[in-house]
Coordinates of C-alpha atoms and ligand atoms in Angstrom, one line a residue:
M1 CA 81.7 57.9 -142.4
P2 CA 84.0 55.0 -141.7
N3 CA 81.9 51.5 -140.8
G4 CA 84.6 50.6 -138.5
K5 CA 87.9 51.1 -136.6
L6 CA 90.7 52.5 -138.6
T7 CA 94.0 51.1 -139.2
R8 CA 96.7 53.4 -140.0
L9 CA 99.3 52.0 -142.4
P10 CA 102.3 53.7 -144.2
G11 CA 101.9 55.7 -147.4
L12 CA 102.0 53.0 -150.2
A13 CA 104.5 53.3 -153.0
D14 CA 103.5 51.9 -156.8
I15 CA 106.8 51.5 -158.6
H16 CA 105.2 50.7 -162.2
V17 CA 102.6 53.4 -163.3
H18 CA 102.1 54.8 -166.5
L19 CA 100.9 58.5 -166.3
R20 CA 100.9 59.2 -170.2
V21 CA 102.5 62.6 -169.9
P22 CA 103.5 63.6 -172.5
G23 CA 101.8 62.5 -175.6
G24 CA 98.7 60.4 -174.1
E25 CA 97.3 63.1 -172.1
H26 CA 93.6 61.9 -173.5
K27 CA 94.2 58.4 -171.6
E28 CA 95.5 60.0 -168.3
D29 CA 97.4 63.2 -167.0
F30 CA 99.2 64.2 -163.6
S31 CA 96.3 65.3 -161.8
T32 CA 93.9 62.4 -162.6
G33 CA 96.6 59.6 -162.3
T34 CA 97.7 61.1 -158.9
A35 CA 94.3 61.4 -158.0
A36 CA 94.0 58.0 -158.6
A37 CA 97.0 57.1 -156.5
I38 CA 96.0 58.6 -153.6
A39 CA 92.2 57.3 -153.6
G40 CA 93.9 53.9 -153.7
G41 CA 96.2 54.7 -150.8
F42 CA 99.6 55.5 -152.9
T43 CA 101.4 58.4 -151.8
T44 CA 104.4 58.0 -154.1
V45 CA 104.5 56.9 -157.6
L46 CA 107.1 55.6 -160.1
A47 CA 106.0 56.8 -163.9
M48 CA 107.1 54.9 -166.6
P49 CA 109.1 56.2 -169.4
N50 CA 107.1 55.1 -172.6
T51 CA 105.4 58.4 -173.4
S52 CA 105.5 60.3 -176.6
P53 CA 108.3 61.5 -177.0
P54 CA 109.6 58.8 -174.4
L55 CA 111.4 59.9 -171.6
A56 CA 114.9 59.2 -172.8
T57 CA 116.2 62.9 -173.0
R58 CA 117.3 65.3 -170.3
E59 CA 114.9 67.9 -172.2
T60 CA 112.0 65.7 -172.1
L61 CA 112.7 64.8 -168.4
Q62 CA 112.9 68.5 -167.3
A63 CA 109.6 69.4 -169.1
I64 CA 107.7 66.2 -167.5
Q65 CA 108.9 67.3 -164.1
Q66 CA 108.0 70.9 -164.4
Q67 CA 104.5 69.4 -165.4
A68 CA 104.3 67.1 -162.5
Q69 CA 105.3 69.9 -160.2
A70 CA 102.3 71.8 -161.2
A71 CA 99.8 69.2 -161.1
A72 CA 100.6 65.9 -159.5
L73 CA 98.7 65.4 -156.2
C74 CA 101.5 62.7 -154.6
D75 CA 105.0 62.4 -155.2
V76 CA 106.1 61.3 -158.5
H77 CA 109.6 60.0 -159.6
F78 CA 110.7 59.0 -162.8
Y79 CA 112.1 56.0 -164.7
A80 CA 114.7 57.0 -167.9
G81 CA 113.6 55.0 -170.6
A82 CA 116.6 53.3 -172.7
S83 CA 116.3 54.4 -176.1
P84 CA 118.8 53.0 -178.4
D85 CA 119.0 56.9 -180.3
H86 CA 119.6 58.4 -176.8
L87 CA 122.2 56.1 -175.1
D88 CA 124.2 59.0 -174.5
E89 CA 122.2 60.7 -172.2
L90 CA 121.9 57.9 -169.6
P91 CA 124.4 59.2 -167.2
V92 CA 122.9 62.5 -167.0
L93 CA 119.5 60.8 -166.8
A94 CA 120.8 58.6 -164.3
Q95 CA 121.2 61.6 -161.8
E96 CA 117.6 62.5 -161.6
T97 CA 115.9 59.6 -162.3
V98 CA 115.1 56.2 -159.7
G99 CA 116.2 53.8 -162.4
L100 CA 116.5 52.8 -166.0
K101 CA 113.5 51.0 -167.7
I102 CA 114.4 48.3 -170.8
Y103 CA 112.0 46.8 -172.6
A104 CA 113.6 43.8 -173.7
D105 CA 110.6 42.5 -175.6
Q106 CA 107.1 42.4 -176.3
T107 CA 106.2 46.2 -176.8
Y108 CA 106.0 48.4 -179.5
G109 CA 107.5 52.3 -180.0
P110 CA 110.9 53.6 -179.7
L111 CA 112.4 52.1 -176.4
R112 CA 112.4 48.6 -177.7
I113 CA 115.9 47.4 -177.3
G114 CA 116.2 44.7 -179.6
N115 CA 119.8 43.8 -180.0
L116 CA 122.6 42.5 -177.7
A117 CA 124.9 45.2 -178.6
T118 CA 122.2 47.8 -177.2
L119 CA 121.6 45.9 -174.1
L120 CA 125.2 45.5 -173.5
R121 CA 125.8 49.3 -173.8
C122 CA 122.9 50.1 -171.4
F123 CA 124.3 47.9 -168.6
Q124 CA 128.0 49.4 -169.2
T125 CA 126.5 53.0 -169.0
W126 CA 124.1 53.0 -166.2
P127 CA 125.6 53.6 -162.9
R128 CA 125.9 50.5 -161.1
G129 CA 123.9 50.1 -158.1
K130 CA 121.2 52.1 -159.5
P131 CA 118.5 49.5 -160.6
I132 CA 117.5 48.4 -164.2
A133 CA 113.8 47.7 -164.5
M134 CA 113.3 45.1 -167.2
H135 CA 109.6 44.4 -169.1
A136 CA 110.8 41.1 -169.9
E137 CA 108.2 38.0 -170.4
G138 CA 109.0 34.6 -170.7
R139 CA 112.8 33.6 -172.1
A140 CA 113.7 37.4 -171.7
V141 CA 113.5 36.9 -167.8
A142 CA 116.6 34.6 -168.5
I143 CA 118.3 37.6 -170.3
G144 CA 117.8 39.9 -167.5
I145 CA 119.3 37.4 -164.9
G146 CA 122.1 36.6 -167.2
L147 CA 123.1 40.6 -167.5
A148 CA 122.7 40.9 -163.6
A149 CA 125.1 38.2 -162.7
A150 CA 127.7 39.4 -165.7
F151 CA 127.3 42.9 -164.7
E152 CA 126.6 42.7 -160.9
Q153 CA 124.0 45.1 -161.6
R154 CA 120.5 45.4 -159.8
V155 CA 117.7 44.3 -162.1
H156 CA 114.4 44.5 -161.1
L157 CA 112.2 42.3 -163.5
C158 CA 108.6 43.5 -163.9
H159 CA 105.2 42.5 -163.8
V160 CA 106.1 38.5 -163.4
S161 CA 103.2 36.3 -164.3
R162 CA 103.8 32.7 -165.0
A163 CA 105.0 29.7 -162.9
D164 CA 108.3 29.4 -165.1
E165 CA 109.3 32.8 -164.4
I166 CA 108.7 33.0 -160.8
A167 CA 110.6 29.6 -160.4
L168 CA 113.4 31.0 -162.3
I169 CA 113.7 34.0 -160.2
A170 CA 113.3 32.2 -157.3
A171 CA 116.6 29.9 -158.4
A172 CA 118.7 33.4 -159.2
K173 CA 117.9 34.6 -155.7
A174 CA 119.0 31.1 -154.3
R175 CA 122.2 32.0 -156.0
G176 CA 122.4 35.5 -154.4
L177 CA 122.3 37.4 -157.5
P178 CA 121.0 40.9 -157.6
V179 CA 117.6 40.4 -158.8
T180 CA 114.1 41.8 -157.6
C181 CA 110.7 41.6 -158.7
E182 CA 107.1 42.8 -158.9
V183 CA 103.9 41.3 -159.6
T184 CA 100.5 42.9 -160.4
P185 CA 97.1 42.7 -158.9
H186 CA 95.8 41.5 -162.3
H187 CA 98.1 38.6 -162.4
L188 CA 97.2 37.5 -159.1
F189 CA 93.6 37.7 -159.0
L190 CA 92.6 37.2 -162.9
T191 CA 92.9 34.2 -165.2
E192 CA 92.8 33.6 -168.7
A193 CA 89.3 32.9 -168.2
D194 CA 88.7 36.8 -167.4
A195 CA 90.5 37.6 -170.0
A196 CA 87.7 35.7 -172.3
R197 CA 85.0 37.0 -170.2
L198 CA 86.4 41.1 -170.6
G199 CA 87.9 40.9 -174.1
P200 CA 90.2 44.1 -174.7
F201 CA 89.3 45.0 -171.2
G202 CA 91.5 42.3 -169.7
D203 CA 93.9 42.6 -172.4
M204 CA 97.5 43.5 -171.3
R205 CA 101.4 42.5 -171.5
P206 CA 101.9 40.1 -170.0
R207 CA 98.5 38.4 -171.0
L208 CA 96.5 37.1 -167.9
A209 CA 97.6 33.4 -167.5
T210 CA 96.4 30.2 -166.3
S211 CA 95.0 29.5 -162.9
A212 CA 98.2 27.1 -162.2
D213 CA 100.6 30.2 -163.0
V214 CA 98.4 32.2 -160.4
D215 CA 98.8 29.8 -157.8
A216 CA 102.4 29.6 -158.3
L217 CA 102.6 33.5 -157.8
W218 CA 100.6 33.2 -154.7
A219 CA 102.9 30.4 -153.5
H220 CA 106.0 33.1 -153.6
I221 CA 104.2 35.8 -152.2
D222 CA 105.9 35.4 -148.5
T223 CA 109.2 34.5 -150.4
T224 CA 110.5 35.4 -153.8
I225 CA 108.1 38.4 -154.8
D226 CA 109.4 41.7 -153.6
C227 CA 106.8 44.1 -154.5
I228 CA 103.2 44.3 -155.7
S229 CA 103.2 47.1 -158.3
T230 CA 100.0 47.9 -160.4
D231 CA 101.3 48.6 -164.0
H232 CA 98.6 51.1 -164.3
A233 CA 98.3 51.6 -168.0
P234 CA 94.9 53.0 -168.9
H235 CA 93.6 53.5 -172.4
T236 CA 90.3 55.0 -173.2
R237 CA 87.1 52.9 -173.6
A238 CA 86.9 54.0 -177.1
E239 CA 90.5 52.8 -177.8
K240 CA 89.7 49.4 -176.2
L241 CA 86.7 49.1 -178.6
G242 CA 88.3 50.2 -181.5
P243 CA 90.7 48.4 -184.0
D244 CA 94.2 47.2 -182.9
A245 CA 93.3 48.1 -179.0
P246 CA 96.1 48.7 -177.1
P247 CA 97.2 46.4 -174.3
G248 CA 96.8 47.7 -170.6
V249 CA 94.8 48.1 -167.5
P250 CA 94.2 50.4 -164.7
G251 CA 94.8 49.5 -161.2
L252 CA 95.9 52.5 -159.0
E253 CA 92.3 52.3 -157.3
T254 CA 91.8 48.7 -156.9
A255 CA 95.2 47.4 -155.7
L256 CA 94.9 47.9 -152.0
P257 CA 91.3 46.7 -151.9
L258 CA 92.2 43.5 -153.7
L259 CA 94.9 42.8 -151.5
L260 CA 93.3 43.9 -147.9
T261 CA 90.8 41.2 -149.2
A262 CA 93.5 38.7 -149.4
V263 CA 94.5 39.6 -146.1
A264 CA 90.9 39.1 -144.7
E265 CA 91.3 35.7 -146.1
G266 CA 94.1 34.6 -144.6
R267 CA 96.2 34.5 -148.1
L268 CA 98.8 36.9 -147.0
T269 CA 99.4 38.9 -143.5
L270 CA 98.8 42.5 -143.3
E271 CA 102.6 43.1 -142.3
R272 CA 103.6 41.4 -145.6
L273 CA 101.2 43.3 -147.6
I274 CA 103.0 46.5 -146.1
A275 CA 106.4 44.8 -147.0
L276 CA 105.4 44.2 -150.6
M277 CA 103.4 47.7 -151.4
A278 CA 105.4 50.1 -149.0
H279 CA 108.9 49.3 -147.5
N280 CA 110.1 47.0 -150.3
P281 CA 109.4 49.3 -152.9
R282 CA 111.1 52.3 -151.1
R283 CA 114.2 50.4 -150.1
I284 CA 114.9 48.7 -153.7
F285 CA 114.5 52.0 -155.6
G286 CA 116.1 54.0 -152.8
L287 CA 113.0 56.6 -152.5
P288 CA 113.0 59.5 -150.0
E289 CA 111.0 59.1 -146.6
Q290 CA 108.0 60.9 -146.8
P291 CA 107.5 62.6 -143.2
E292 CA 104.2 63.0 -141.7
T293 CA 102.5 60.7 -144.3
W294 CA 100.2 57.7 -143.7
I295 CA 96.8 56.2 -144.9
E296 CA 94.0 55.2 -142.9
V297 CA 91.9 52.0 -143.7
D298 CA 88.9 50.4 -142.6
L299 CA 89.6 47.0 -142.8
D300 CA 85.9 45.9 -142.3
A301 CA 84.3 48.0 -145.2
A302 CA 82.9 45.4 -147.8
Y303 CA 81.4 46.7 -151.0
T304 CA 81.6 45.7 -154.7
L305 CA 84.1 47.4 -157.0
S306 CA 82.9 49.5 -159.4
D307 CA 83.4 52.1 -162.6
E308 CA 81.5 54.7 -160.7
G309 CA 83.7 57.3 -159.1
L310 CA 86.8 56.3 -160.1
H311 CA 89.5 59.1 -160.6
T312 CA 91.5 57.7 -163.2
K313 CA 90.4 59.4 -166.6
C314 CA 90.0 56.0 -168.3
G315 CA 86.9 55.5 -166.1
W316 CA 86.6 51.8 -166.2
S317 CA 88.6 48.7 -164.1
P318 CA 89.0 45.1 -165.5
F319 CA 88.2 44.2 -161.4
S320 CA 84.4 46.3 -161.4
G321 CA 81.8 43.7 -160.1
M322 CA 84.3 42.1 -157.7
A323 CA 83.2 41.8 -153.9
V324 CA 86.1 43.5 -151.8
R325 CA 86.8 43.9 -148.2
G326 CA 88.9 47.2 -147.3
K327 CA 88.7 51.1 -147.9
V328 CA 91.0 53.9 -147.9
E329 CA 89.4 56.4 -145.6
H330 CA 92.0 59.2 -145.1
V331 CA 95.3 59.8 -146.5
K332 CA 97.8 62.5 -145.2
L333 CA 100.6 63.5 -147.1
H334 CA 103.5 65.7 -145.6
G335 CA 101.5 66.9 -143.1
A336 CA 98.4 67.5 -144.7
L337 CA 95.2 65.5 -144.8
I338 CA 94.2 65.5 -148.4
F339 CA 91.7 62.6 -148.7
E340 CA 88.8 62.4 -146.0
N341 CA 86.4 59.7 -146.3
G342 CA 86.6 59.0 -149.9
V343 CA 86.8 62.9 -150.8
F344 CA 89.9 65.0 -151.7
I345 CA 89.7 67.9 -148.9
H346 CA 93.4 69.9 -150.3
S347 CA 95.4 69.8 -153.0
T348 CA 99.0 69.6 -152.1
K349 CA 101.7 69.7 -154.8
R350 CA 104.6 67.8 -154.3
T351 CA 107.3 66.0 -156.8
R352 CA 110.8 65.1 -156.5
S353 CA 112.8 63.6 -159.4
Ligands
LIG401 C1 101.8 49.4 -171.2 C2 100.9 50.5 -171.5 O1 100.0 50.5 -172.0 O2 101.8 51.7 -171.9 N1 100.8 48.1 -171.4 C3 100.3 47.0 -170.7 O3 99.9 46.1 -171.2 N2 101.4 46.7 -169.7 C4 103.1 49.0 -171.9 C5 103.7 48.0 -171.2 O4 104.2 48.4 -170.1 O5 104.7 47.1 -172.1
LIG402 ZN1 105.8 46.2 -169.4
LIG403 ZN1 104.0 48.9 -167.7
LIG404 ZN1 87.3 61.6 -141.1

């Protein structure tokens, strides 16, 4: 029962999603995470490798691919994780993944690449021309740009969130360096004031920034920014309310309504939204075409985002309570209508590396 006329868009691609398999299935799994993706208008997701064990070996990749095949509702592709213990596996992993993910700083666990020698080995080993995505904050953005220049390697900078970072990336691009970047909806629509209001439910890496940082990101929305990705990073309410609450917030189901609201407000065009959420992600990561695949949105549907009815296993959103305009009504994937007026009507199982 759509309120208005429907507008057809290409299926969106989210290049930064934590689906939590293996090892974090109490937070999310392939079925709940990809249901959240479809409900949010994404027909392709790129899954991050910071799982337990991390996606840093061929054995783990094969096991995860099988699980995705059995349970995923949309197309799922994987990043290889750069682990100091398994650098020898990178050439094999490169054949079946969309990119290498390097955690250059600000993270925990076995995927942190702490020293320069290991970073260099990653760049020497990974095939040239296949993207290396970096979790890089602050000064580490300059390291990523320097490596892109030195190795003539494509570097994709994840979740850029600060005015200084986006200015540096703009300068690198003006020099013709092979760098691309993404920003998340939480860094475009929330500030440190929201972080204070939300407590652990507004804590993620990079942290929410000042309104001046947010303004700087918006000033680059038509130029320096290549992609909008969610960094969908679900954690349970209990984890968020406990000691040592882990950083990360979900985002698959709220990204498109938030961005469509910005379109309604004249902050970007619908054409630019499609470039940022569909065409550029597919081009940068060389994602396969999805024939007979589209989404239909009601651009006029006005409502308030809510925790009710979310498909993500974590069941909450930092955006709940925000008024938005624009709703996903239909999703067709590989010829099958799987989502109709907000309800799943089919389940297809598709996955590729
Ligand atoms: C991520 C997570 O929960 O996996 N959290 C986050 O705050 N973005 C980890 C990460 O991407 O650094
Ligand atoms: Zn990150
Ligand atoms: Zn992430
Ligand atoms: Zn219908």
